[in-house]
Coordinates of C-alpha atoms (C1' of nucleotides) in Angstrom, one line a residue:
Chain Q
M1 CA 5.6 3.1 -7.9
K2 CA 5.0 3.0 -11.6
N3 CA 2.4 0.6 -13.0
F4 CA 0.9 -0.6 -16.3
V5 CA -2.6 -1.2 -15.1
K6 CA -4.2 1.1 -17.7
E7 CA -2.1 -0.4 -20.5
K8 CA -2.9 -4.0 -19.4
R9 CA -6.6 -3.1 -19.0
M10 CA -6.8 -1.7 -22.6
E11 CA -5.0 -4.7 -24.0
F12 CA -7.9 -6.7 -22.6
N13 CA -10.5 -4.2 -23.8
L14 CA -11.9 -3.6 -20.4
T15 CA -13.5 -0.4 -19.0
Q16 CA -12.5 0.7 -15.5
D17 CA -15.9 -0.5 -14.4
D18 CA -15.4 -3.9 -16.0
L19 CA -12.0 -4.3 -14.3
S20 CA -13.3 -3.1 -10.9
E21 CA -16.0 -5.8 -11.0
K22 CA -13.6 -8.6 -12.1
L23 CA -11.3 -7.6 -9.2
D24 CA -14.1 -7.1 -6.7
V25 CA -12.9 -3.6 -5.8
S26 CA -14.5 -0.2 -6.4
R27 CA -14.1 1.9 -9.6
Q28 CA -12.4 4.6 -7.5
T29 CA -9.7 2.1 -6.6
I30 CA -9.0 1.5 -10.3
I31 CA -9.0 5.2 -11.1
S32 CA -6.6 6.0 -8.2
L33 CA -4.4 3.1 -9.1
E34 CA -4.1 4.1 -12.8
K35 CA -3.4 7.7 -11.7
G36 CA -0.7 6.5 -9.3
R37 CA -2.4 8.0 -6.3
Y38 CA -1.4 5.1 -4.1
N39 CA 0.1 1.6 -4.2
P40 CA -2.1 -1.4 -4.3
S41 CA -2.3 -4.0 -1.5
I42 CA -0.4 -7.2 -2.3
I43 CA -3.8 -9.0 -2.6
L44 CA -4.9 -6.5 -5.3
A45 CA -1.6 -6.8 -7.1
F46 CA -1.9 -10.6 -7.1
K47 CA -5.5 -10.4 -8.4
L48 CA -4.3 -8.2 -11.2
S49 CA -1.4 -10.5 -12.1
K50 CA -3.7 -13.5 -12.2
L51 CA -6.3 -11.7 -14.3
F52 CA -3.7 -10.4 -16.8
N53 CA -1.9 -13.7 -16.8
C54 CA 1.5 -12.2 -15.8
T55 CA 3.6 -11.5 -12.8
I56 CA 3.3 -8.7 -10.3
E57 CA 6.7 -7.5 -11.5
D58 CA 5.3 -7.2 -15.0
I59 CA 2.6 -4.7 -13.8
F60 CA 4.3 -2.8 -11.0
I61 CA 7.8 -1.3 -11.2
Y62 CA 9.5 -0.7 -7.9
E63 CA 12.6 1.5 -7.8
E64 CA 14.8 0.8 -4.8
G65 CA 14.4 3.4 -2.1
E66 CA 11.5 5.2 -3.8
E67 CA 9.1 5.0 -0.9
N68 CA 10.6 7.4 1.7
E69 CA 13.8 8.9 3.2
Chain I
M1 CA -1.5 -15.8 2.3
K2 CA 1.3 -18.3 2.8
N3 CA 4.9 -17.0 2.8
F4 CA 8.5 -18.2 3.1
V5 CA 9.9 -15.2 4.9
K6 CA 11.3 -17.3 7.8
E7 CA 12.8 -19.9 5.5
K8 CA 14.4 -17.2 3.3
R9 CA 15.7 -15.3 6.4
M10 CA 17.3 -18.4 7.7
E11 CA 18.9 -19.2 4.4
F12 CA 20.6 -15.8 4.7
N13 CA 21.5 -16.4 8.4
L14 CA 19.7 -13.3 9.6
T15 CA 17.9 -12.7 12.9
Q16 CA 14.5 -11.1 12.9
D17 CA 16.2 -8.0 14.1
D18 CA 18.8 -8.0 11.3
L19 CA 16.0 -8.4 8.7
S20 CA 13.9 -5.6 10.2
E21 CA 16.9 -3.2 10.0
K22 CA 17.7 -4.2 6.4
L23 CA 14.1 -3.7 5.4
D24 CA 13.6 -0.5 7.5
V25 CA 10.6 -1.9 9.3
S26 CA 10.0 -2.8 13.0
R27 CA 10.9 -6.2 14.4
Q28 CA 7.2 -6.6 15.2
T29 CA 6.4 -6.4 11.5
I30 CA 8.8 -9.3 10.8
I31 CA 7.4 -11.4 13.6
S32 CA 3.8 -10.8 12.5
L33 CA 4.7 -11.5 8.9
E34 CA 6.4 -14.8 9.7
K35 CA 3.5 -15.8 11.9
G36 CA 1.1 -15.0 9.1
R37 CA -0.8 -12.4 11.1
Y38 CA -1.2 -10.1 8.1
N39 CA -0.2 -9.6 4.6
P40 CA 2.7 -7.3 3.7
S41 CA 2.3 -4.1 1.8
I42 CA 3.5 -4.4 -1.8
I43 CA 6.4 -2.1 -0.9
L44 CA 7.5 -4.5 1.8
A45 CA 7.0 -7.5 -0.5
F46 CA 9.3 -5.8 -3.1
K47 CA 11.9 -5.0 -0.5
L48 CA 12.0 -8.6 0.5
S49 CA 12.2 -9.9 -3.0
K50 CA 15.1 -7.6 -3.8
L51 CA 16.9 -8.5 -0.6
F52 CA 16.5 -12.2 -1.1
N53 CA 17.2 -11.8 -4.8
C54 CA 14.0 -13.5 -6.0
T55 CA 10.5 -12.6 -7.1
I56 CA 7.5 -11.7 -4.9
E57 CA 5.9 -14.9 -6.2
D58 CA 8.8 -16.9 -4.8
I59 CA 8.1 -15.6 -1.3
F60 CA 4.4 -15.2 -1.1
I61 CA 1.8 -17.7 -2.3
Y62 CA -1.6 -16.3 -3.1
E63 CA -4.4 -18.8 -3.5
E64 CA -7.3 -17.5 -5.7
G65 CA -10.2 -16.3 -3.6
E66 CA -8.5 -16.7 -0.3
E67 CA -9.1 -13.2 1.0
N68 CA -12.8 -13.0 1.5
E69 CA -16.3 -14.1 0.3
Chain E
dG1 C1' -28.2 19.4 -28.5
dA2 C1' -29.8 15.7 -25.7
dT3 C1' -28.6 11.1 -24.0
dG4 C1' -25.6 7.6 -22.5
dA5 C1' -21.1 5.6 -21.6
dA6 C1' -16.5 6.1 -19.8
dT7 C1' -13.5 8.7 -17.1
dG8 C1' -12.7 12.0 -13.5
dT9 C1' -12.8 14.9 -8.8
dC10 C1' -14.0 15.6 -3.9
dA11 C1' -14.9 14.2 0.7
dA12 C1' -15.9 11.4 4.7
dG13 C1' -15.4 7.0 6.8
dC14 C1' -13.5 2.3 7.9
dT15 C1' -10.0 -1.4 8.1
dC16 C1' -5.6 -3.1 8.6
dA17 C1' -0.5 -2.8 7.8
dC18 C1' 2.9 -1.1 10.6
dT19 C1' 4.9 1.4 14.8
dT20 C1' 6.2 1.9 19.5
dT21 C1' 6.9 0.4 24.2
dA22 C1' 7.1 -2.8 27.6
dC23 C1' 7.6 -7.2 29.2
dA24 C1' 7.9 -12.6 29.0
dA25 C1' 10.0 -17.2 27.4
dA26 C1' 13.6 -20.0 25.6
dC27 C1' 18.1 -20.9 24.6
dT28 C1' 22.7 -20.3 24.7
dA29 C1' 26.9 -19.3 27.1
dT30 C1' 30.0 -18.1 30.6
Chain B
dA1 C1' 22.8 -19.1 38.4
dT2 C1' 22.9 -15.3 35.6
dA3 C1' 23.7 -12.5 31.7
dG4 C1' 22.9 -11.9 26.7
dT5 C1' 20.6 -13.0 22.5
dT6 C1' 16.6 -14.3 20.0
dT7 C1' 11.9 -14.9 19.6
dG8 C1' 7.4 -14.1 21.3
dT9 C1' 2.9 -11.5 23.3
dA10 C1' -0.1 -7.5 24.3
dA11 C1' -2.0 -3.0 23.6
dA12 C1' -2.6 1.5 21.9
dG13 C1' -1.8 4.7 18.0
dT14 C1' -1.0 6.4 13.1
dG15 C1' -1.5 6.3 8.1
dA16 C1' -2.8 4.6 3.8
dG17 C1' -5.6 1.4 0.9
dC18 C1' -10.2 1.1 -0.2
dT19 C1' -15.3 2.2 0.0
dT20 C1' -19.4 4.9 -0.9
dG21 C1' -21.9 8.6 -2.8
dA22 C1' -22.7 12.6 -5.3
dC23 C1' -21.5 15.3 -9.0
dA24 C1' -18.4 17.1 -13.2
dT25 C1' -16.2 16.3 -17.9
dT26 C1' -15.5 14.3 -22.2
dC27 C1' -16.8 12.0 -26.2
dA28 C1' -19.8 9.2 -29.1
dT29 C1' -24.0 8.8 -31.4
dC30 C1' -28.7 9.6 -32.4

DNA sequence: GATGAATGTCAAGCTCACTTTACAAACTAT
DNA sequence: ATAGTTTGTAAAGTGAGCTTGACATTCATC
C-alpha cells in the first residue's frame, strides 16, 4: 500500500521523532511506515488522518487486490 | 471503535457468509467485526469501503483517544 | 574534525487480527 | 418433527504490526 506519510510529515515540519510522539508510537514505526515495510493498523491510520486533518484515503492508497493472491 | 458493518451488509442483502467470501476472509472475522470484538486491519477496512462503495470513515467511527491510556 | 540532530538498520519479543475446526442456538420451511 | 440456513461461541495456532535497544550513517554547524 502506497502512502504519503513522509510528505504529510514534512508539510507539517515534523521530524520522525516529533511525529512518533504525537501519535504515541515508536520512531521505528514511523520509519517502517514511511519505508512501506508494513501497513498501519486502522487505529494508527485514523490518528494520522486526524493529526494531518484529512481522510485516511488522502494518506493511504489501496489498489484493489494488492495484498495477496 | 464503532462500526456499521452489519447495517451495510444488510443494506446489500448479504449473509455473513456471503460477505466473508466477497472479502476473502473467514466468517469468524465478520462475526467478530460486527460484534466489535476487534478492529479490522486497514486492508480489510479498505476492502469493505470498496465493496460498500463508501469511505472507511463512513463505516468505522474512531473516537479520539479511545484505544488506550 | 568533533558534536549533535535526524534518519536508518538489525534483531528479538509481544500482542492481536485473523484462521480453522467443531459444535450450539435460532429461525425458517417443508 | 426435522432438515437447512444463518448466526453464534470456544479454543488453539499463525503472522504481522509495533516495541525496545543498540548501533551505523548522513548532514549541519561550530
